[in-house]
Coordinates of C-alpha atoms and ligand atoms in Angstrom, one line a residue:
X26 CA 18.9 24.1 -8.9
X27 CA 15.3 25.0 -9.6
X28 CA 12.2 22.9 -10.5
X29 CA 8.5 23.0 -10.2
X30 CA 8.0 20.1 -7.8
X31 CA 10.5 18.4 -5.5
X32 CA 9.4 14.8 -4.7
X33 CA 10.9 13.3 -1.6
X34 CA 11.0 9.5 -1.9
X35 CA 11.3 7.1 -4.9
X36 CA 8.8 4.5 -3.7
X37 CA 5.7 3.8 -5.8
X38 CA 4.0 7.1 -4.8
X39 CA 6.9 9.3 -5.6
X40 CA 7.8 7.6 -8.9
X41 CA 4.2 7.5 -10.1
X42 CA 3.6 11.1 -9.3
X43 CA 6.9 12.1 -11.0
X44 CA 5.9 10.3 -14.2
X45 CA 2.4 11.7 -14.3
X46 CA 3.6 15.2 -13.7
X47 CA 6.3 14.8 -16.4
X48 CA 3.6 13.7 -18.9
X49 CA 1.9 17.0 -18.3
X50 CA 5.1 18.9 -18.8
X51 CA 5.5 19.7 -15.1
X52 CA 9.2 19.4 -14.3
X53 CA 10.1 17.6 -11.1
X54 CA 13.1 16.2 -9.2
X55 CA 13.0 13.1 -7.0
X56 CA 15.3 12.7 -4.0
X57 CA 15.6 9.2 -2.5
X58 CA 17.6 8.3 0.6
X59 CA 18.6 4.8 -0.4
X60 CA 19.8 3.2 -3.7
X61 CA 17.5 2.0 -6.5
X62 CA 18.5 -1.6 -5.8
X63 CA 17.5 -1.2 -2.1
X64 CA 14.1 0.2 -3.1
X65 CA 13.6 -2.8 -5.4
X66 CA 14.6 -5.2 -2.7
X67 CA 11.5 -4.5 -0.6
X68 CA 8.9 -7.2 -1.1
X69 CA 5.5 -5.6 -0.5
X70 CA 2.2 -5.2 -2.2
X71 CA 0.8 -7.6 -4.7
X72 CA -2.8 -6.6 -5.4
X73 CA -3.7 -3.6 -7.6
X74 CA -7.1 -2.0 -8.0
X75 CA -8.2 -1.1 -11.6
X76 CA -7.8 2.6 -10.7
X77 CA -4.1 2.1 -9.9
X78 CA -3.6 0.1 -13.1
X79 CA -5.1 3.0 -15.2
X80 CA -2.8 5.5 -13.5
X81 CA 0.2 3.3 -14.3
X82 CA -0.8 3.2 -17.9
X83 CA -1.4 6.9 -18.0
X84 CA 2.1 7.3 -16.6
X85 CA 3.4 5.3 -19.6
X86 CA 4.5 2.4 -17.3
X87 CA 1.7 -0.1 -17.7
X88 CA 3.0 -2.2 -20.6
X89 CA 4.6 -5.0 -18.6
X90 CA 1.8 -5.1 -16.1
X91 CA -0.7 -5.6 -18.9
X92 CA 1.4 -8.6 -20.2
X93 CA 2.6 -10.2 -16.9
X94 CA 0.0 -9.1 -14.4
X95 CA -2.7 -11.6 -13.6
X96 CA -6.3 -10.3 -13.7
X97 CA -8.3 -11.9 -10.8
X98 CA -12.1 -11.8 -10.8
X99 CA -12.4 -13.6 -7.5
X100 CA -10.8 -14.1 -4.1
X101 CA -11.3 -16.8 -1.5
X102 CA -11.9 -16.6 2.2
X103 CA -11.5 -19.8 4.3
X104 CA -12.9 -20.0 7.8
X105 CA -11.8 -23.0 9.9
X106 CA -11.2 -25.1 6.9
X107 CA -14.3 -24.1 4.9
X108 CA -13.7 -22.1 1.6
X109 CA -16.0 -19.4 0.3
X110 CA -15.3 -17.7 -3.1
X111 CA -16.1 -14.0 -3.3
X112 CA -16.9 -13.5 -7.0
X113 CA -15.6 -10.0 -7.3
X114 CA -16.6 -9.5 -10.9
X115 CA -20.2 -10.6 -10.6
X116 CA -20.8 -8.9 -7.3
X117 CA -19.4 -5.5 -8.5
X118 CA -20.7 -5.3 -12.0
X119 CA -17.5 -6.5 -13.7
X120 CA -14.7 -5.1 -11.6
X121 CA -11.5 -7.0 -11.0
X122 CA -8.1 -6.7 -9.4
X123 CA -4.7 -7.2 -10.9
X124 CA -2.0 -9.3 -9.2
X125 CA 1.3 -7.6 -10.0
X126 CA 4.1 -7.1 -7.5
X127 CA 5.2 -3.8 -6.1
X128 CA 8.8 -4.6 -7.0
X129 CA 7.9 -5.1 -10.7
X130 CA 5.8 -1.9 -11.0
X131 CA 8.5 0.1 -9.2
X132 CA 11.0 -1.3 -11.7
X133 CA 8.7 -0.2 -14.6
X134 CA 8.3 3.3 -13.1
X135 CA 12.1 3.5 -12.7
X136 CA 12.6 2.5 -16.3
X137 CA 10.0 5.1 -17.5
X138 CA 11.8 7.7 -15.4
X139 CA 15.1 7.0 -16.9
X140 CA 13.6 7.6 -20.4
X141 CA 12.0 10.8 -19.3
X142 CA 15.3 12.4 -18.5
X143 CA 14.0 13.9 -15.3
X144 CA 16.5 14.0 -12.4
X145 CA 16.3 11.3 -9.7
X146 CA 19.0 11.5 -7.0
X147 CA 19.4 8.2 -5.2
X148 CA 21.4 8.0 -1.9
X149 CA 20.5 11.7 -1.2
X150 CA 21.0 12.1 2.6
X151 CA 19.8 14.7 5.1
X152 CA 17.0 15.8 2.8
X153 CA 15.1 18.7 4.4
X154 CA 12.2 20.8 3.3
X155 CA 12.5 24.5 4.1
X156 CA 10.1 27.5 4.2
X157 CA 7.1 25.3 3.4
X158 CA 4.7 27.9 4.9
X159 CA 5.9 30.6 2.6
X160 CA 5.8 31.2 -1.2
X161 CA 9.4 30.3 -1.9
X162 CA 10.0 26.8 -0.4
X163 CA 13.2 24.9 -1.1
X164 CA 14.7 21.5 -0.3
X165 CA 18.3 20.9 0.9
X166 CA 20.2 17.6 0.8
X167 CA 23.6 16.1 0.6
X168 CA 25.1 13.6 -1.9
X169 CA 28.6 12.3 -2.1
X170 CA 29.6 14.7 0.6
X171 CA 28.4 17.8 -1.3
X172 CA 25.5 20.0 -0.2
X173 CA 22.7 21.0 -2.6
X174 CA 19.6 23.2 -2.6
X175 CA 16.6 23.0 -4.9
X176 CA 14.1 25.9 -5.2
X177 CA 10.6 24.8 -6.1
X178 CA 6.9 25.7 -6.2
X179 CA 5.7 22.7 -4.3
X180 CA 7.1 19.7 -2.3
X181 CA 5.5 16.3 -2.4
X182 CA 6.3 14.2 0.6
X183 CA 6.3 10.6 -0.7
X184 CA 8.9 9.4 1.8
X185 CA 6.9 6.7 3.7
X186 CA 6.0 6.3 7.3
X187 CA 9.5 7.1 8.7
X188 CA 10.3 9.9 6.3
X189 CA 11.2 13.5 7.0
X190 CA 8.3 15.3 5.3
X191 CA 5.6 14.7 7.9
X192 CA 8.1 15.5 10.7
X193 CA 8.7 18.9 9.1
X194 CA 5.1 20.1 9.7
X195 CA 4.8 21.9 13.1
X196 CA 3.1 19.5 15.5
X197 CA 0.4 21.9 16.6
X198 CA -0.9 21.9 13.0
X199 CA -1.6 18.2 12.7
X200 CA -3.5 15.5 14.5
X201 CA -2.5 11.8 14.4
X202 CA -4.9 8.9 14.7
X203 CA -3.4 5.5 15.3
X204 CA -4.0 1.9 16.2
X205 CA -1.2 -0.6 16.7
X206 CA -2.3 -4.3 16.5
X207 CA -0.5 -7.0 18.5
X208 CA 1.9 -8.9 16.3
X209 CA 2.4 -8.8 12.6
X210 CA 2.6 -10.8 9.4
X211 CA 5.5 -13.2 8.7
X212 CA 5.9 -13.3 4.9
X213 CA 7.7 -15.8 2.7
X214 CA 8.4 -15.5 -1.0
X215 CA 9.3 -18.8 -2.7
X216 CA 9.9 -19.9 -6.3
X217 CA 7.1 -22.5 -6.1
X218 CA 3.7 -22.7 -8.0
X219 CA 0.9 -21.0 -6.0
X220 CA -1.3 -23.4 -4.0
X221 CA -4.5 -21.9 -5.6
X222 CA -5.0 -19.8 -8.7
X223 CA -6.7 -17.1 -6.6
X224 CA -5.7 -15.5 -3.3
X225 CA -6.9 -17.3 -0.2
X226 CA -7.4 -15.3 3.1
X227 CA -7.7 -17.9 5.9
X228 CA -9.1 -17.4 9.4
X229 CA -8.1 -20.1 11.8
X230 CA -8.0 -20.7 15.5
X231 CA -4.2 -20.6 15.4
X232 CA -4.2 -17.3 13.6
X233 CA -4.7 -15.7 10.1
X234 CA -2.9 -16.9 7.0
X235 CA -2.8 -15.6 3.4
X236 CA -1.9 -17.5 0.2
X237 CA -0.9 -15.0 -2.5
X238 CA 1.2 -15.0 -5.6
X239 CA 3.4 -13.0 -8.0
X240 CA 3.1 -15.4 -10.9
X241 CA 2.5 -19.1 -11.7
X242 CA 6.0 -19.9 -10.5
X243 CA 6.4 -17.4 -7.6
X244 CA 4.3 -17.6 -4.4
X245 CA 3.9 -15.2 -1.5
X246 CA 2.5 -16.6 1.8
X247 CA 1.9 -14.9 5.1
X248 CA 1.0 -16.1 8.6
X249 CA -0.1 -13.9 11.6
X250 CA 2.6 -14.0 14.3
X251 CA 2.6 -12.7 17.9
X252 CA 4.4 -9.5 19.0
X253 CA 7.4 -11.3 20.4
X254 CA 8.2 -13.4 17.3
X255 CA 11.5 -12.9 15.5
X256 CA 12.2 -13.8 11.9
X257 CA 15.4 -15.7 12.9
X258 CA 13.2 -18.1 15.0
X259 CA 11.3 -19.2 11.9
X260 CA 13.1 -21.8 9.8
X261 CA 11.5 -22.4 6.4
X262 CA 10.3 -25.7 7.7
X263 CA 8.6 -24.3 10.7
X264 CA 6.9 -21.7 8.5
X265 CA 5.5 -24.3 6.1
X266 CA 4.3 -26.5 8.9
X267 CA 2.4 -23.6 10.5
X268 CA 1.0 -22.4 7.3
X269 CA -0.4 -25.9 6.5
X270 CA -2.1 -26.2 9.9
X271 CA -4.0 -23.0 9.2
X272 CA -5.2 -23.9 5.7
X273 CA -8.2 -26.1 4.6
X274 CA -7.0 -29.7 4.3
X275 CA -7.3 -29.9 0.5
X276 CA -5.0 -26.8 0.1
X277 CA -2.5 -28.0 2.8
X278 CA -2.2 -31.3 1.0
X279 CA -1.3 -29.8 -2.3
X280 CA 0.9 -27.0 -1.0
X281 CA 4.3 -27.1 -2.7
X282 CA 7.0 -25.8 -0.5
X283 CA 10.5 -24.7 -1.3
X284 CA 13.3 -22.5 0.1
X285 CA 12.4 -19.0 1.0
X286 CA 13.8 -16.2 -1.3
X287 CA 12.7 -13.6 1.2
X288 CA 11.3 -13.8 4.7
X289 CA 10.3 -10.8 6.9
X290 CA 7.8 -9.7 9.5
X291 CA 5.6 -6.7 8.7
X292 CA 3.9 -4.8 11.6
X293 CA 0.2 -4.2 11.6
X294 CA -0.7 -0.6 12.1
X295 CA -3.6 1.8 11.3
X296 CA -2.4 5.4 11.1
X297 CA -3.7 8.7 9.6
X298 CA -2.4 12.2 9.9
X299 CA -4.8 15.2 9.4
X300 CA -4.5 17.4 7.4
X301 CA -2.3 15.9 4.7
X302 CA -0.8 19.3 3.8
X303 CA 0.9 22.3 5.3
X304 CA 1.6 25.4 3.2
X305 CA 3.4 24.1 0.0
X306 CA 4.1 20.6 1.3
X307 CA 1.7 17.7 0.5
X308 CA 1.9 14.3 2.1
X309 CA 1.2 11.2 0.0
X310 CA 1.0 7.5 0.6
X311 CA 2.6 5.9 3.6
X312 CA 3.9 9.3 4.7
X313 CA 0.3 10.2 5.6
X314 CA -1.4 7.0 6.4
X315 CA -0.7 3.3 7.1
X316 CA -3.1 0.3 7.0
X317 CA -2.7 -3.2 8.1
X318 CA -2.1 -5.3 4.9
X319 CA -5.3 -7.4 5.2
X320 CA -7.4 -5.5 2.7
X321 CA -4.5 -4.9 0.2
X322 CA -5.2 -1.2 0.5
X323 CA -1.8 0.5 1.3
X324 CA -0.5 1.1 -2.2
X325 CA -4.0 1.5 -3.6
X326 CA -4.8 4.3 -1.2
X327 CA -1.4 5.9 -2.0
X328 CA -2.5 5.9 -5.7
X329 CA -5.6 7.9 -4.7
X330 CA -3.4 10.6 -3.2
X331 CA -1.2 10.6 -6.3
X332 CA -4.3 11.0 -8.5
X333 CA -5.6 13.9 -6.4
X334 CA -2.3 15.9 -6.4
X335 CA -1.6 15.2 -10.0
X336 CA -5.1 16.4 -11.0
X337 CA -4.7 19.5 -8.9
X338 CA -1.2 20.4 -10.1
X339 CA -2.2 19.8 -13.7
X340 CA -5.0 22.5 -13.3
X341 CA -2.7 24.8 -11.3
X342 CA -0.1 24.9 -14.1
X343 CA -2.4 24.7 -17.2
X344 CA -5.2 27.0 -15.9
X345 CA -3.5 29.0 -13.1
X346 CA -6.0 27.6 -10.5
X347 CA -3.6 27.7 -7.6
X348 CA -6.6 27.9 -5.1
X349 CA -7.2 24.2 -5.9
X350 CA -4.2 23.2 -3.7
X351 CA -6.4 24.0 -0.7
X352 CA -8.6 21.0 -1.6
X353 CA -5.9 18.4 -1.5
X354 CA -6.2 17.1 2.0
X355 CA -10.0 17.0 2.3
X356 CA -10.3 15.3 -1.1
X357 CA -7.8 12.6 -0.2
X358 CA -9.0 12.0 3.3
X359 CA -12.5 10.7 2.4
X360 CA -11.0 7.9 0.4
X361 CA -8.2 7.4 2.9
X362 CA -10.7 6.8 5.7
X363 CA -12.6 4.4 3.5
X364 CA -9.4 2.3 3.1
X365 CA -8.6 2.6 6.8
X366 CA -12.0 1.4 7.8
X367 CA -12.0 -1.6 5.4
X368 CA -8.5 -2.7 6.4
X369 CA -9.3 -2.4 10.1
X370 CA -12.5 -4.3 9.7
X371 CA -11.0 -7.1 7.5
X372 CA -8.1 -7.4 10.0
X373 CA -10.5 -7.8 13.0
X374 CA -12.7 -10.2 11.0
X375 CA -9.9 -12.5 9.8
X376 CA -7.3 -12.4 12.6
X377 CA -7.2 -14.2 15.9
X378 CA -6.7 -11.5 18.6
X379 CA -6.5 -12.6 22.2
X380 CA -8.6 -11.0 25.0
X381 CA -12.1 -11.4 23.6
X382 CA -14.9 -12.3 26.0
X383 CA -17.0 -15.4 25.3
X384 CA -19.7 -13.1 24.1
X385 CA -17.4 -11.2 21.8
X386 CA -16.2 -14.6 20.4
X387 CA -19.8 -15.4 19.5
X388 CA -20.3 -12.0 17.9
X389 CA -17.2 -12.6 15.8
X390 CA -18.3 -16.0 14.6
X391 CA -21.7 -14.7 13.7
X392 CA -20.2 -11.7 11.8
X393 CA -18.0 -14.0 9.8
X394 CA -21.0 -16.3 9.1
X395 CA -23.2 -13.4 8.0
X396 CA -20.6 -11.7 5.6
X397 CA -19.6 -15.0 4.0
X398 CA -23.1 -16.7 3.8
X399 CA -25.2 -13.8 2.4
X400 CA -24.9 -12.2 -0.9
X401 CA -25.3 -8.8 0.7
X402 CA -22.3 -9.5 3.0
X403 CA -20.2 -10.8 0.1
X404 CA -21.1 -7.7 -2.0
X405 CA -19.9 -5.4 0.8
X406 CA -16.6 -7.1 0.9
X407 CA -16.2 -7.3 -2.9
X408 CA -17.2 -3.6 -3.4
X409 CA -14.4 -2.4 -1.1
X410 CA -11.8 -5.0 -2.2
X411 CA -11.9 -3.9 -5.8
X412 CA -11.7 -0.3 -4.6
X413 CA -13.8 2.9 -4.7
X414 CA -13.5 5.4 -7.5
X415 CA -11.2 8.4 -7.3
X416 CA -12.8 11.8 -6.6
X417 CA -12.6 14.2 -9.6
X418 CA -11.2 17.7 -9.0
X419 CA -13.4 20.4 -10.5
Ligands
RFL525 P1 7.3 3.7 0.5 O1 7.2 2.5 -0.4 O2 7.6 3.4 1.9 O3 8.4 4.6 -0.2 C1 9.0 5.7 0.5 C2 10.3 6.0 0.0 O4 10.8 7.2 0.6 C3 12.2 7.0 0.9 N1 12.6 7.8 2.1 C4 13.3 9.0 1.9 N2 13.8 9.6 0.8 C5 14.5 10.7 1.0 N3 14.7 11.3 2.3 C6 14.2 10.7 3.4 N4 14.4 11.3 4.6 C7 13.4 9.5 3.2 N5 12.8 8.7 4.1 C8 12.3 7.7 3.4 C9 12.3 5.5 1.3 O5 13.6 5.0 1.2 C10 11.3 4.9 0.2 O6 12.0 4.5 -0.9 O7 6.0 4.6 0.4 P2 5.0 4.9 -0.8 O8 5.7 5.2 -2.0 O9 3.9 5.8 -0.2 O10 4.3 3.4 -1.1 C11 3.4 2.8 -0.1 C12 3.5 1.3 -0.3 O11 4.8 0.9 -0.3 C13 2.7 0.6 0.8 O12 1.5 1.3 1.1 C14 2.3 -0.9 0.4 O13 3.4 -1.6 0.2 C15 1.4 -1.5 1.4 N6 1.1 -2.9 1.1 C16 0.1 -3.2 0.2 N7 -0.6 -2.3 -0.4 C17 -1.5 -2.6 -1.4 O14 -2.2 -1.7 -1.9 N8 -1.8 -3.9 -1.8 C18 -1.1 -4.9 -1.2 O15 -1.3 -6.1 -1.6 C19 -0.2 -4.6 -0.1 N9 0.5 -5.6 0.5 C20 1.8 -3.9 1.8 C21 1.5 -5.3 1.4 C22 2.8 -3.6 2.7 C23 3.5 -4.7 3.3 N10 4.5 -4.3 4.3 C24 5.8 -4.8 4.2 C25 4.2 -3.3 5.2 C26 2.2 -6.3 2.1 C27 3.1 -6.0 3.0 C28 3.8 -7.2 3.7
PHB526 C1 0.7 -9.8 -1.3 O1 0.6 -10.5 -2.3 O2 1.8 -9.5 -0.9 C2 -0.5 -9.4 -0.6 C3 -1.7 -9.7 -1.2 C4 -2.9 -9.3 -0.5 C5 -2.8 -8.6 0.7 C6 -1.6 -8.3 1.2 C7 -0.4 -8.7 0.6 O3 -4.0 -8.3 1.3

């Protein structure tokens, strides 16, 4: 088999890139380790920047998001029971975010892919990139016990944090930057109306909590849990009790609870690999960087990488400007580090981490107070929450 671009991984990064390239007439094949249903079963992101929404429309997969997605022009931060609304739209000159689940947008991209007639191979195992440093790379894999090989011009590694792409770059060519936070987020999805029309990020002595939503009848809630916590030890009842204790009274009183549809613990990690390319292999999304979920930046940062590679490959094939591929990593990394910094800062600001001195506790309180009380502080949060613009490739 032969194609222009082999994309490893059918998460949102891989599917979005595949559709955008297809729209430009650039053939591609996607190889995914698990089944489509398994990919759709992962409950993850919920908040999209406007840049992501535009890319999804450009990919021809934005129709349902524009009907079912909720446009939010504000978000709340609650500190020890006191609520502050960050008016995203007025603080950023009209920018907003869209609340639309990763599961739904992945489904939309899968449907668009089916219509495009481009090949997607699910349950493709032992996927392996070869000869990435040379001019004739190829990818091998197995499916249903048969071995396959695809020759290509470029390989896009969209296979998440545990994928094979990053591991296929010689270790002396990359540098990794990492911070692992103690504990994680215990998340519950429930078919109940959301407690508040807008998201509420809550800082509390007992730990962080987040009230999010997927629609007016589907809620997504999270609480910060310690490193030793196991999901089996959290009955629905225990989860709801703990969430209520961390929310302002008026929200706790009106919280409607119900059985969990999904319950899982997500780790909190900051991670970046530099550079994000080696020869003809490019890394995108979680394959190259991870953020703790506090700033809602993971998927949105992935979309920045997709925008960059798509812009470059469009010019490579339409104008023969293959030298542009050299710019991929440096272009992505500026925006990646912006997302890393905001996610790390929001995580430190809103979580309860043990081990602070009395002085550090005071500094933390004062920082919270400054950012929430002053318009300048709120503006800094709003500006980053709605997302920075993508860099243009010239
Ligand atoms: P994914 O989604 O991990 O997809 C990678 C795909 O690659 C496949 N794969 C392989 N395929 C072939 N061969 C191999 N060897 C392979 N190894 C792996 C995998 O099966 C998978 O299908 O990465 P991608 O596409 O880069 O997308 C990244 C996003 O999923 C991630 O950044 C976000 O979900 C992060 N995130 C959020 N991001 C936001 O922008 N806004 C949010 O509100 C937000 N909330 C969240 C989040 C992540 C969370 N968790 C669970 C970590 C909330 C949570 C709780
Ligand atoms: C979600 O709805 O899953 C969600 C929203 C905002 C975040 C993280 C996750 O910061």
